[in-house]
JSON list of C-alpha atoms in Angstrom, two decimals:
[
{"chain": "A", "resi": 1, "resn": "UNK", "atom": "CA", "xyz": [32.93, -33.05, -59.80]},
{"chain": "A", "resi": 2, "resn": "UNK", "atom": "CA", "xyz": [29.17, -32.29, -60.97]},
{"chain": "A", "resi": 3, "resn": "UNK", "atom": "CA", "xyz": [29.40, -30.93, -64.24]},
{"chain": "A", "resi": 4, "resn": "UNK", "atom": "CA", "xyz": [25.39, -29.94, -64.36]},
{"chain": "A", "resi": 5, "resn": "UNK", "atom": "CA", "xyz": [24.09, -26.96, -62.69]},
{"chain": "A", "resi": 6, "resn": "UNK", "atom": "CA", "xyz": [20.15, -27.27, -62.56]},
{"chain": "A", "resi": 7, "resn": "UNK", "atom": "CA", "xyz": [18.15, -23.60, -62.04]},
{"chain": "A", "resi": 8, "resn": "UNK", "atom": "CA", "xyz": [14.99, -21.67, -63.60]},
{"chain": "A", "resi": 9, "resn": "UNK", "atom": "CA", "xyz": [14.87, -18.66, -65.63]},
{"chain": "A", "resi": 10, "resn": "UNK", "atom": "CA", "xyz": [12.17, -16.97, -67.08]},
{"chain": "A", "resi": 11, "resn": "UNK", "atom": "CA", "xyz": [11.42, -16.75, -70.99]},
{"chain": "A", "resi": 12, "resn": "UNK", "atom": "CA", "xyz": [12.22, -13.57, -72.87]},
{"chain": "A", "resi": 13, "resn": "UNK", "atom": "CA", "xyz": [14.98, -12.89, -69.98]},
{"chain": "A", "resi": 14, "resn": "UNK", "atom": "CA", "xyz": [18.69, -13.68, -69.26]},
{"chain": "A", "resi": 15, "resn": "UNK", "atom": "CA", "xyz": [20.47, -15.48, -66.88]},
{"chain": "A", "resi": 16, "resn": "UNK", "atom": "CA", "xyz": [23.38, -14.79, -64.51]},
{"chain": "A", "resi": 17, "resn": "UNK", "atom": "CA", "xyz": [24.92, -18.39, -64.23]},
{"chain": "A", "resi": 18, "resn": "UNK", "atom": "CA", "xyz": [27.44, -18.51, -61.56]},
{"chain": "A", "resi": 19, "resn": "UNK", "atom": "CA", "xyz": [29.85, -21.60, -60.44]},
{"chain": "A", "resi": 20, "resn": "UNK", "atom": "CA", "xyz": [32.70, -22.81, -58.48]},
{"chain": "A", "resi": 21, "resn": "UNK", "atom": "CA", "xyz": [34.75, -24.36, -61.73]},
{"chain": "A", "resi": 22, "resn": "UNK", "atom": "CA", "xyz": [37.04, -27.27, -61.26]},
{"chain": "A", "resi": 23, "resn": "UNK", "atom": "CA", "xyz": [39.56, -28.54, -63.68]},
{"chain": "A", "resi": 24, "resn": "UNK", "atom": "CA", "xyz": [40.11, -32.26, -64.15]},
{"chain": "A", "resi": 25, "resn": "UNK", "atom": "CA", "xyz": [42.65, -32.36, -61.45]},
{"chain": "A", "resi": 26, "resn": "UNK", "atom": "CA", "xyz": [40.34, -30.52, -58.96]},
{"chain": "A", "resi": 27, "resn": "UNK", "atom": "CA", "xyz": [42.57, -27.22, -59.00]},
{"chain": "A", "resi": 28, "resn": "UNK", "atom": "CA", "xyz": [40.27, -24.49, -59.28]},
{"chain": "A", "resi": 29, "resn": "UNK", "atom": "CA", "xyz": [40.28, -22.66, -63.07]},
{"chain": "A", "resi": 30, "resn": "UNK", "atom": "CA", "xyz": [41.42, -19.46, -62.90]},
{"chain": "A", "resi": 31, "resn": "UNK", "atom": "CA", "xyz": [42.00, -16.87, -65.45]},
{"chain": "A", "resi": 32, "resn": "UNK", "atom": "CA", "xyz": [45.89, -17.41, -65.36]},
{"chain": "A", "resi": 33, "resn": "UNK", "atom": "CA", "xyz": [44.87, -21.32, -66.32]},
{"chain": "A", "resi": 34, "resn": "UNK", "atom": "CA", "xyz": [41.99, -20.93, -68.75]},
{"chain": "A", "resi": 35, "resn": "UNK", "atom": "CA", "xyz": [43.05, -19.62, -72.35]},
{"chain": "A", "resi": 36, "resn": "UNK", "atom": "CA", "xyz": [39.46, -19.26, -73.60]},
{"chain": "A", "resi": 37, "resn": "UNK", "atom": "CA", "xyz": [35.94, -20.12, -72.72]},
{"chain": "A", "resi": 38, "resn": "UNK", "atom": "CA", "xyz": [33.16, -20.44, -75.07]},
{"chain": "A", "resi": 39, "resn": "UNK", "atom": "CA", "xyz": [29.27, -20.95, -74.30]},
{"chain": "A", "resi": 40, "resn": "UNK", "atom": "CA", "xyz": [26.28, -22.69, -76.35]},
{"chain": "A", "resi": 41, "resn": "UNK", "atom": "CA", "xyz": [22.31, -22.64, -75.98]},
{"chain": "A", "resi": 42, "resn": "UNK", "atom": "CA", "xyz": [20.00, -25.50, -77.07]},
{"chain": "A", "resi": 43, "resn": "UNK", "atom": "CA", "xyz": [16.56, -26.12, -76.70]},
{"chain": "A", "resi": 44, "resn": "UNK", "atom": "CA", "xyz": [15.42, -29.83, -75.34]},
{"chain": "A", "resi": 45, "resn": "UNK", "atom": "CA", "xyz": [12.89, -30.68, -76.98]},
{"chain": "A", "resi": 46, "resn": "UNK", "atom": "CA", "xyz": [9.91, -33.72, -75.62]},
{"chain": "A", "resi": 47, "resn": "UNK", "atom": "CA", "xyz": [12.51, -36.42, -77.33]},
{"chain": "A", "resi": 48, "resn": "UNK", "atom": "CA", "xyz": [15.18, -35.31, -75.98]},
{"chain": "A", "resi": 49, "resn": "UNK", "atom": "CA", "xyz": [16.63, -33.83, -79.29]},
{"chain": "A", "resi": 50, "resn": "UNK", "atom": "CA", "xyz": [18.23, -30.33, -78.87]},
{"chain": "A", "resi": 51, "resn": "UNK", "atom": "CA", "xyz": [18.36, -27.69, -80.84]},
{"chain": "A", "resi": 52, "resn": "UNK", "atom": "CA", "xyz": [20.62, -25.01, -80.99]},
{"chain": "A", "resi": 53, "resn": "UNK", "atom": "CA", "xyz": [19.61, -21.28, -79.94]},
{"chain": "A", "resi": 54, "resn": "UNK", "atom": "CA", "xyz": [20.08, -18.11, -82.80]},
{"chain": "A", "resi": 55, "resn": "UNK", "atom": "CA", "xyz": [22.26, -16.24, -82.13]},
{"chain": "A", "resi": 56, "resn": "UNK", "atom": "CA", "xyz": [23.76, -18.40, -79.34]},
{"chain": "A", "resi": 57, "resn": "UNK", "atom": "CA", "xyz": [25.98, -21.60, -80.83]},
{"chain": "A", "resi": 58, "resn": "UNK", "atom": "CA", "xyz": [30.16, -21.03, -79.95]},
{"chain": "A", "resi": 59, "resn": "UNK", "atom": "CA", "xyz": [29.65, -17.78, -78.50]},
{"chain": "A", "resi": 60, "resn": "UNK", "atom": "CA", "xyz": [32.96, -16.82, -77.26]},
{"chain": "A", "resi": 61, "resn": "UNK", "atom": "CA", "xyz": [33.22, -15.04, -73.47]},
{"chain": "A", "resi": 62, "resn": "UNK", "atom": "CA", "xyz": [35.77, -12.92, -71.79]},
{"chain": "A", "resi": 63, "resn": "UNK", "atom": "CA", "xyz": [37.68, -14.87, -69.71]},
{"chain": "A", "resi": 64, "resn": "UNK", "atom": "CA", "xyz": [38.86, -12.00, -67.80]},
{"chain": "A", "resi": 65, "resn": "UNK", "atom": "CA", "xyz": [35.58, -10.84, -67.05]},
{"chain": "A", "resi": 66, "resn": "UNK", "atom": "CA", "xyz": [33.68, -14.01, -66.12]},
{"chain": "A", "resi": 67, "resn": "UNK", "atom": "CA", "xyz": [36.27, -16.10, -64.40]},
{"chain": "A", "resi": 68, "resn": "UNK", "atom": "CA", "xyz": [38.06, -15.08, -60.80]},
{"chain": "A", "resi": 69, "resn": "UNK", "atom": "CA", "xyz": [41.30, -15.98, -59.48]},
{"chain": "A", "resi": 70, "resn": "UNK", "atom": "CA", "xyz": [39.81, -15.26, -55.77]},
{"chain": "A", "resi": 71, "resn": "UNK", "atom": "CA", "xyz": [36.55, -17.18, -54.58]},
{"chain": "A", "resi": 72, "resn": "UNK", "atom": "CA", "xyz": [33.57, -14.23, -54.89]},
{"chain": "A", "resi": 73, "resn": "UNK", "atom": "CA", "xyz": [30.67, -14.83, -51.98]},
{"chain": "A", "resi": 74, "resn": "UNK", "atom": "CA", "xyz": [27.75, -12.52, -52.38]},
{"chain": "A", "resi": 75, "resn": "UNK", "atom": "CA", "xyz": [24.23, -12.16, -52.17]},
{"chain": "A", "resi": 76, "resn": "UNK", "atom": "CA", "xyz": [23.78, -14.03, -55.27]},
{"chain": "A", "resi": 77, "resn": "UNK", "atom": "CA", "xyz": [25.34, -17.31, -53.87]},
{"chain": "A", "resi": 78, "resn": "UNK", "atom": "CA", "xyz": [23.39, -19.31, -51.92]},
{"chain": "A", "resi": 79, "resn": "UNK", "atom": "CA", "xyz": [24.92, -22.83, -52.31]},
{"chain": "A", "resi": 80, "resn": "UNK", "atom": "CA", "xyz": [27.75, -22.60, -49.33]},
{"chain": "A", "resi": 81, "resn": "UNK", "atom": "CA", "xyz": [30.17, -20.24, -47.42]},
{"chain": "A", "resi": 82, "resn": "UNK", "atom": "CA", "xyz": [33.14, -20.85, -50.10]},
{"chain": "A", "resi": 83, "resn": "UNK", "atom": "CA", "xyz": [31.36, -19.22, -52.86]},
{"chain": "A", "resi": 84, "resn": "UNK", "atom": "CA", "xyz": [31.75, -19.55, -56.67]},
{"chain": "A", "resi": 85, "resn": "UNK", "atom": "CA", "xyz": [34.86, -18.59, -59.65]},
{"chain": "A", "resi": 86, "resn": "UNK", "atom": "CA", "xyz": [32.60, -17.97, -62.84]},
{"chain": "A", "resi": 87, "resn": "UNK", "atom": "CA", "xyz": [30.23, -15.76, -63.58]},
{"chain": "A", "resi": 88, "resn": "UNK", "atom": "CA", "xyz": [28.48, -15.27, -66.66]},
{"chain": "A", "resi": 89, "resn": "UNK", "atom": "CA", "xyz": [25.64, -13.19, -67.23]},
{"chain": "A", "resi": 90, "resn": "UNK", "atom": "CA", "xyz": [24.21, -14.44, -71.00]},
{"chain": "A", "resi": 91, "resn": "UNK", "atom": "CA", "xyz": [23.67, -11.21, -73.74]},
{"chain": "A", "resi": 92, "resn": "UNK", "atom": "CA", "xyz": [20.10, -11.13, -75.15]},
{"chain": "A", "resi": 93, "resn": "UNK", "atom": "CA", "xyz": [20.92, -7.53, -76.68]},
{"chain": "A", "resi": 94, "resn": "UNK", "atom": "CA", "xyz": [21.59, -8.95, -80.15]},
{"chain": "A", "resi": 95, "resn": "UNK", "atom": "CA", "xyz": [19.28, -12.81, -79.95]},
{"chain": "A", "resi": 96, "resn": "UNK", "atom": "CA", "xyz": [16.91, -13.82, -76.93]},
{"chain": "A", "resi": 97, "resn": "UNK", "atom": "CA", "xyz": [18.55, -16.67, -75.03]},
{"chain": "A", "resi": 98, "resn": "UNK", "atom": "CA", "xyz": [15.41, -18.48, -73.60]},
{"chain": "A", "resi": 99, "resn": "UNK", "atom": "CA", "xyz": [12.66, -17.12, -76.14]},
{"chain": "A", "resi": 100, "resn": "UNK", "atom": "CA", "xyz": [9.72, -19.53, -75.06]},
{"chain": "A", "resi": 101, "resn": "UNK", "atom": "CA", "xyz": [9.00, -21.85, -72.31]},
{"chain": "A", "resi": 102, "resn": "UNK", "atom": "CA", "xyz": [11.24, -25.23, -72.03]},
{"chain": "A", "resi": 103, "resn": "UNK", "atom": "CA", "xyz": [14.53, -26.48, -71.05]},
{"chain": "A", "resi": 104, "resn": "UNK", "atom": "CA", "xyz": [17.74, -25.28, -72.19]},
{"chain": "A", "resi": 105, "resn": "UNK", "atom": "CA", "xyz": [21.03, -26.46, -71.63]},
{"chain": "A", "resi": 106, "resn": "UNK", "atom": "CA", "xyz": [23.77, -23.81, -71.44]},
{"chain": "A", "resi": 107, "resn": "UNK", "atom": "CA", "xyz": [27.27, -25.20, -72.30]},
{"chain": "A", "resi": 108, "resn": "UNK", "atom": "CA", "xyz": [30.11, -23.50, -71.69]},
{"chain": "A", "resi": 109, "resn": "UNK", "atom": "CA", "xyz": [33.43, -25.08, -73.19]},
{"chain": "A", "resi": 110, "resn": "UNK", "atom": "CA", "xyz": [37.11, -24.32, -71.10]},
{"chain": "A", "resi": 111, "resn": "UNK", "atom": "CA", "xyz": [40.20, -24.63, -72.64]},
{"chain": "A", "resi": 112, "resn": "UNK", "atom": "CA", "xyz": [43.31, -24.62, -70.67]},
{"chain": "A", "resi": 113, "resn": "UNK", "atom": "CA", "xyz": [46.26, -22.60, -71.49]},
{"chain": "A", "resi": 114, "resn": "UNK", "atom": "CA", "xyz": [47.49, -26.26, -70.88]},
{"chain": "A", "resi": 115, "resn": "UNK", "atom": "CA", "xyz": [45.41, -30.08, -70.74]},
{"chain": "A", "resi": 116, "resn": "UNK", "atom": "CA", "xyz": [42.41, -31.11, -71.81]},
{"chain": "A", "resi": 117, "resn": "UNK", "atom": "CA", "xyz": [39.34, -28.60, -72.80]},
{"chain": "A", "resi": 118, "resn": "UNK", "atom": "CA", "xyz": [35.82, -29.29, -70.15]},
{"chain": "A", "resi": 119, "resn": "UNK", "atom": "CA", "xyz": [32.44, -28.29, -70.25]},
{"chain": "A", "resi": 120, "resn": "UNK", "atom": "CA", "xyz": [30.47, -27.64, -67.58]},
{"chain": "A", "resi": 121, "resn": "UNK", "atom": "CA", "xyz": [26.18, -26.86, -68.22]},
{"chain": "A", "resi": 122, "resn": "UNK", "atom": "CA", "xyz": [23.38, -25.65, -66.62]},
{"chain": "A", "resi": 123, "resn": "UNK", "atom": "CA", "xyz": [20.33, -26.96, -67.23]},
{"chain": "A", "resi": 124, "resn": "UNK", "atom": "CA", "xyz": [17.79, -24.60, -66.93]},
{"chain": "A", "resi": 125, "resn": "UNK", "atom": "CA", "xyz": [13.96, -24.40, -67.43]},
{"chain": "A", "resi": 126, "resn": "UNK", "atom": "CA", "xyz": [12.81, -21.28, -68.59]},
{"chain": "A", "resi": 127, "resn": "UNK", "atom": "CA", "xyz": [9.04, -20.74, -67.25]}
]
């Protein structure tokens, strides 16, 4: 299972990250199975040093509203036919998420309602 997602986003704008999401037995995270999910944005900087994001460190996000207990396939999904289980748009209303140019790594932390908390990222470079 890949745990990093590569895309590009523009600076001063969001991103909609979306995901087919795996547990560590390969069963497919649902919201029945996944207590809470939390996300984190840090900067990379030249020496590969990060630094976290304002606004954006142990953000927590609605489980009910980002993760699916049916596979979604839309427009927005171009990987495959199956289609993807998370979806996450990330709130700039309160901090921006990707304020300059660089890469950012998005981290979003699972915990089970039972096992062993995952992350997966996306590693994205904002232009």
């Amino acid at each position: 299972m890949s745990n990093v997602i590569h895309d590009t986003v523009m600076h001063g704008s969001s991103a909609v990250n979306l995901a087919r999401v795996a547990d560590y037995d390969d069963a497919l995270a649902t919201p029945a199975a996944i207590a809470a999910i939390s996300y984190t944005i840090e900067r990379e900087s030249a020496d590969a040093a990060f630094s976290a994001v304002d606004g954006h460190a142990n953000q927590p996000v609605d489980v009910a509203a980002c993760l699916f207990a049916e596979m979604q396939n839309d427009s927005r999904w171009t990987c495959d036919s199956v289609g993807y289980n998370f979806r996450h748009l990330v709130p700039i209303d309160l901090a921006d998420a990707f304020p300059t140019p660089g890469v950012y790594w998005v981290r979003y932390r699972f915990v089970p309602a039972a096992g062993q908390p995952f992350v997966i990222a996306f590693r994205l470079r904002a232009l």
